[in-house]
Amino acid sequence: MTSFPSPIPSIMLFLALTMQFRFGESFSAINSNATPKVKTFHFGAGCFWAPADKIKSMPGIVSTSVGYCGDDTVSPDAAISYEKVCGGRTKLVEAVRVEYDANQLSYEDLLPIFAEVNTAEYGNKRQYSGVIFTSSKEERKIASNYLEENKQVVASVEEMSSNYYKAEKYHQDYWAKWRTRIPLLVGGLFLISKIGGDMSQTIYNFVCYGFIGFTLIERKIDTAVETISARND
């Protein structure tokens, strides 16, 4: 009588991936240095995932989120989605919203940080533009002078739009979540490969396709159930 390997390892892997899949935000770093003197800084630097991730753990940074801004022709009540921005139906830019402690960081301190994480290139479409969004004449002067002195930084200066639209949940803490998911997936697949036989291949395929499927479902659910409302600065 043929004996099959226990499916328990694959079930445990599946549950671990599923839980991390929906609750991965809890693994992201939290800056506990709360302060009442919090200011905001918005910028576009190419794709918003990596810049937000790199900045969030820096001293003086209270929090980061990713979203869209830079187009005041969009109705504040409009349902903005990643698909609309990607499709060119708006002039919105993928933006990072940084809340920082003004006691630890000045506005001038933020500009070299922006330059360090900026991946925008000349010729990028509007969505991936390098933009420093300013909220006052003083900020605009400081940002313009910085770019004048650092011409290698591919960016422009724009007045902050009236609204910042926070992006869908699956975009938030994106790399923090995937740094946990990828090792889980690779480690799990390695263990499954050690089982051997047809059952091993079946479990392997199930986990791979299941992981891809859940990733797509995550995006669909977040897009469907979250109405992205404008946040006025």
Short mmCIF file of C-alpha atoms in Angstrom, two decimals:
data_model
loop_
_atom_site.label_atom_id
_atom_site.label_comp_id
_atom_site.label_asym_id
_atom_site.label_seq_id
_atom_site.Cartn_x
_atom_site.Cartn_y
_atom_site.Cartn_z
CA MET A 1 0.00 0.00 0.00
CA THR A 2 1.40 3.34 -1.04
CA SER A 3 2.01 5.82 1.79
CA PHE A 4 1.83 9.53 1.17
CA PRO A 5 3.83 12.14 3.02
CA SER A 6 2.03 14.18 5.61
CA PRO A 7 0.34 17.32 4.22
CA ILE A 8 0.86 19.10 7.58
CA PRO A 9 4.00 21.05 6.48
CA SER A 10 2.23 22.48 3.44
CA ILE A 11 -0.87 23.34 5.48
CA MET A 12 1.26 25.17 8.04
CA LEU A 13 3.03 27.05 5.26
CA PHE A 14 -0.28 27.96 3.64
CA LEU A 15 -1.68 29.31 6.92
CA ALA A 16 1.50 31.28 7.65
CA LEU A 17 1.49 32.85 4.21
CA THR A 18 -2.22 33.64 4.38
CA MET A 19 -1.95 35.29 7.81
CA GLN A 20 1.07 37.33 6.79
CA PHE A 21 -0.66 38.12 3.54
CA ARG A 22 -3.50 39.97 5.24
CA PHE A 23 -1.82 41.07 8.46
CA GLY A 24 1.72 41.74 7.25
CA GLU A 25 1.45 45.37 8.29
CA SER A 26 2.07 44.28 11.88
CA PHE A 27 5.61 43.23 10.96
CA SER A 28 6.58 46.71 9.79
CA ALA A 29 8.75 48.94 11.87
CA ILE A 30 7.04 51.35 14.23
CA ASN A 31 8.66 54.57 15.27
CA SER A 32 7.70 55.08 18.92
CA ASN A 33 9.31 58.48 19.32
CA ALA A 34 6.04 60.37 19.30
CA THR A 35 6.27 64.14 19.36
CA PRO A 36 3.73 66.94 19.22
CA LYS A 37 5.78 68.94 16.71
CA VAL A 38 4.96 66.93 13.60
CA LYS A 39 5.15 68.38 10.11
CA THR A 40 4.52 66.81 6.71
CA PHE A 41 6.64 66.56 3.57
CA HIS A 42 5.33 65.19 0.26
CA PHE A 43 7.38 64.13 -2.72
CA GLY A 44 7.32 61.97 -5.84
CA ALA A 45 10.45 59.89 -6.49
CA GLY A 46 9.54 57.32 -9.12
CA CYS A 47 7.79 54.22 -7.78
CA PHE A 48 6.66 55.00 -4.23
CA TRP A 49 7.30 51.61 -2.56
CA ALA A 50 11.08 51.78 -2.03
CA PRO A 51 11.42 55.46 -0.99
CA ALA A 52 8.76 55.12 1.71
CA ASP A 53 10.43 51.96 3.01
CA LYS A 54 13.94 53.44 3.10
CA ILE A 55 12.90 56.62 4.89
CA LYS A 56 10.54 55.28 7.55
CA SER A 57 13.24 54.03 9.94
CA MET A 58 15.46 57.12 9.75
CA PRO A 59 15.91 59.21 12.91
CA GLY A 60 13.36 62.00 13.12
CA ILE A 61 10.83 60.29 10.86
CA VAL A 62 7.51 59.67 12.61
CA SER A 63 5.70 57.79 9.82
CA THR A 64 5.43 57.37 6.06
CA SER A 65 2.57 56.44 3.77
CA VAL A 66 2.19 56.24 0.02
CA GLY A 67 -0.50 57.79 -2.12
CA TYR A 68 -1.22 60.17 -4.96
CA CYS A 69 -1.12 63.95 -5.28
CA GLY A 70 -0.30 66.68 -7.75
CA ASP A 71 -3.55 67.12 -9.66
CA ASP A 72 -6.16 69.62 -8.44
CA THR A 73 -8.38 69.01 -11.45
CA VAL A 74 -9.51 65.74 -9.85
CA SER A 75 -12.69 66.04 -7.82
CA PRO A 76 -12.01 65.64 -4.06
CA ASP A 77 -14.89 63.16 -3.97
CA ALA A 78 -13.55 61.07 -6.85
CA ALA A 79 -12.67 57.43 -6.23
CA ILE A 80 -8.99 57.37 -7.12
CA SER A 81 -7.39 54.01 -7.79
CA TYR A 82 -3.96 52.75 -8.79
CA GLU A 83 -5.47 51.59 -12.08
CA LYS A 84 -6.71 55.11 -12.87
CA VAL A 85 -3.32 56.64 -12.11
CA CYS A 86 -1.49 53.98 -14.15
CA GLY A 87 -3.94 54.39 -17.00
CA GLY A 88 -3.09 58.07 -17.37
CA ARG A 89 -6.62 59.22 -16.55
CA THR A 90 -5.23 61.73 -14.06
CA LYS A 91 -2.11 63.83 -13.63
CA LEU A 92 -1.50 62.42 -10.19
CA VAL A 93 1.99 61.44 -9.07
CA GLU A 94 2.90 58.42 -6.97
CA ALA A 95 3.83 60.26 -3.79
CA VAL A 96 5.29 59.60 -0.38
CA ARG A 97 3.83 61.43 2.60
CA VAL A 98 6.41 61.86 5.35
CA GLU A 99 5.52 62.94 8.86
CA TYR A 100 8.66 64.15 10.60
CA ASP A 101 9.69 65.61 13.92
CA ALA A 102 10.61 69.23 13.30
CA ASN A 103 12.60 69.19 16.55
CA GLN A 104 14.99 66.66 15.02
CA LEU A 105 14.87 67.45 11.31
CA SER A 106 14.61 70.73 9.46
CA TYR A 107 13.08 71.10 6.01
CA GLU A 108 16.60 71.50 4.64
CA ASP A 109 17.55 68.14 6.16
CA LEU A 110 14.80 66.39 4.21
CA LEU A 111 16.02 67.41 0.76
CA PRO A 112 19.23 65.30 0.74
CA ILE A 113 17.14 62.41 2.05
CA PHE A 114 14.74 62.88 -0.86
CA ALA A 115 17.65 63.00 -3.31
CA GLU A 116 19.06 59.76 -1.89
CA VAL A 117 15.86 57.77 -2.47
CA ASN A 118 14.75 59.48 -5.68
CA THR A 119 14.77 57.06 -8.64
CA ALA A 120 12.98 59.33 -11.13
CA GLU A 121 14.56 59.80 -14.54
CA TYR A 122 14.09 62.33 -17.31
CA GLY A 123 11.35 61.16 -19.63
CA ASN A 124 9.35 59.35 -16.96
CA LYS A 125 5.61 59.61 -17.36
CA ARG A 126 3.80 61.90 -14.93
CA GLN A 127 3.00 59.06 -12.51
CA TYR A 128 6.69 58.42 -11.81
CA SER A 129 7.93 62.01 -11.85
CA GLY A 130 10.42 63.37 -9.37
CA VAL A 131 8.59 66.17 -7.59
CA ILE A 132 9.11 68.10 -4.37
CA PHE A 133 5.70 69.36 -3.24
CA THR A 134 5.98 72.55 -1.20
CA SER A 135 3.45 74.08 1.18
CA SER A 136 4.82 77.61 1.54
CA LYS A 137 6.88 80.24 -0.26
CA GLU A 138 9.75 79.55 2.11
CA GLU A 139 9.74 75.81 1.33
CA ARG A 140 9.56 76.55 -2.40
CA LYS A 141 12.59 78.84 -2.17
CA ILE A 142 14.61 76.30 -0.18
CA ALA A 143 13.69 73.42 -2.52
CA SER A 144 14.38 75.45 -5.68
CA ASN A 145 17.79 76.54 -4.36
CA TYR A 146 18.64 72.94 -3.47
CA LEU A 147 17.83 71.67 -6.97
CA GLU A 148 19.75 74.56 -8.51
CA GLU A 149 22.81 73.55 -6.50
CA ASN A 150 22.32 69.82 -7.15
CA LYS A 151 21.48 69.56 -10.82
CA GLN A 152 22.01 65.80 -10.85
CA VAL A 153 18.75 65.39 -8.91
CA VAL A 154 15.98 64.70 -11.41
CA ALA A 155 13.08 66.61 -9.88
CA SER A 156 10.92 69.70 -10.10
CA VAL A 157 9.24 71.86 -7.48
CA GLU A 158 5.46 72.13 -7.38
CA GLU A 159 2.99 73.69 -4.98
CA MET A 160 1.32 70.99 -2.90
CA SER A 161 -2.05 70.05 -4.33
CA SER A 162 -5.16 70.54 -2.24
CA ASN A 163 -5.60 66.81 -1.74
CA TYR A 164 -3.47 63.81 -0.95
CA TYR A 165 -5.14 60.48 -1.75
CA LYS A 166 -3.79 57.65 0.38
CA ALA A 167 -3.11 54.59 -1.78
CA GLU A 168 -4.72 51.19 -1.40
CA LYS A 169 -3.80 49.08 1.62
CA TYR A 170 -1.66 46.61 -0.32
CA HIS A 171 0.70 49.46 -1.29
CA GLN A 172 1.35 50.46 2.32
CA ASP A 173 4.49 48.98 3.93
CA TYR A 174 4.93 47.03 0.70
CA TRP A 175 8.55 45.96 1.07
CA ALA A 176 8.22 45.35 4.80
CA LYS A 177 5.55 42.74 4.04
CA TRP A 178 7.45 41.11 1.20
CA ARG A 179 10.64 40.79 3.20
CA THR A 180 8.66 38.38 5.38
CA ARG A 181 6.69 36.67 2.64
CA ILE A 182 9.55 35.78 0.33
CA PRO A 183 11.65 33.87 2.92
CA LEU A 184 8.51 32.05 4.06
CA LEU A 185 7.70 31.03 0.50
CA VAL A 186 11.25 30.00 -0.44
CA GLY A 187 11.80 28.11 2.83
CA GLY A 188 8.47 26.36 2.52
CA LEU A 189 9.07 25.30 -1.07
CA PHE A 190 12.48 23.95 -0.09
CA LEU A 191 10.92 21.80 2.65
CA ILE A 192 8.22 20.58 0.28
CA SER A 193 10.84 19.58 -2.30
CA LYS A 194 12.39 17.27 0.32
CA ILE A 195 9.18 15.22 0.56
CA GLY A 196 9.68 13.75 -2.90
CA GLY A 197 7.26 11.92 -5.16
CA ASP A 198 4.10 13.06 -6.93
CA MET A 199 2.57 14.40 -3.73
CA SER A 200 5.51 16.78 -3.33
CA GLN A 201 4.97 18.21 -6.81
CA THR A 202 1.24 18.55 -6.19
CA ILE A 203 1.77 20.48 -2.95
CA TYR A 204 4.49 22.55 -4.61
CA ASN A 205 2.17 23.61 -7.43
CA PHE A 206 -0.69 24.26 -5.02
CA VAL A 207 1.41 26.60 -2.88
CA CYS A 208 2.92 28.46 -5.84
CA TYR A 209 -0.35 29.05 -7.67
CA GLY A 210 -2.16 29.71 -4.41
CA PHE A 211 0.36 32.37 -3.45
CA ILE A 212 -0.02 34.11 -6.80
CA GLY A 213 -3.80 33.87 -6.58
CA PHE A 214 -3.96 35.35 -3.10
CA THR A 215 -1.68 38.20 -4.14
CA LEU A 216 -4.10 39.09 -6.93
CA ILE A 217 -7.10 38.71 -4.63
CA GLU A 218 -5.48 41.02 -2.07
CA ARG A 219 -5.29 43.77 -4.66
CA LYS A 220 -8.84 43.21 -5.87
CA ILE A 221 -10.27 43.23 -2.35
CA ASP A 222 -8.42 46.37 -1.32
CA THR A 223 -9.45 48.17 -4.49
CA ALA A 224 -13.07 47.09 -4.16
CA VAL A 225 -13.74 47.74 -0.47
CA GLU A 226 -11.64 50.83 0.12
CA THR A 227 -12.95 54.12 -1.13
CA ILE A 228 -9.92 56.33 -1.25
CA SER A 229 -10.99 59.64 0.22
CA ALA A 230 -9.08 62.87 -0.11
CA ARG A 231 -7.12 64.11 2.85
CA ASN A 232 -6.80 67.86 3.08
CA ASP A 233 -3.52 69.20 4.34
#
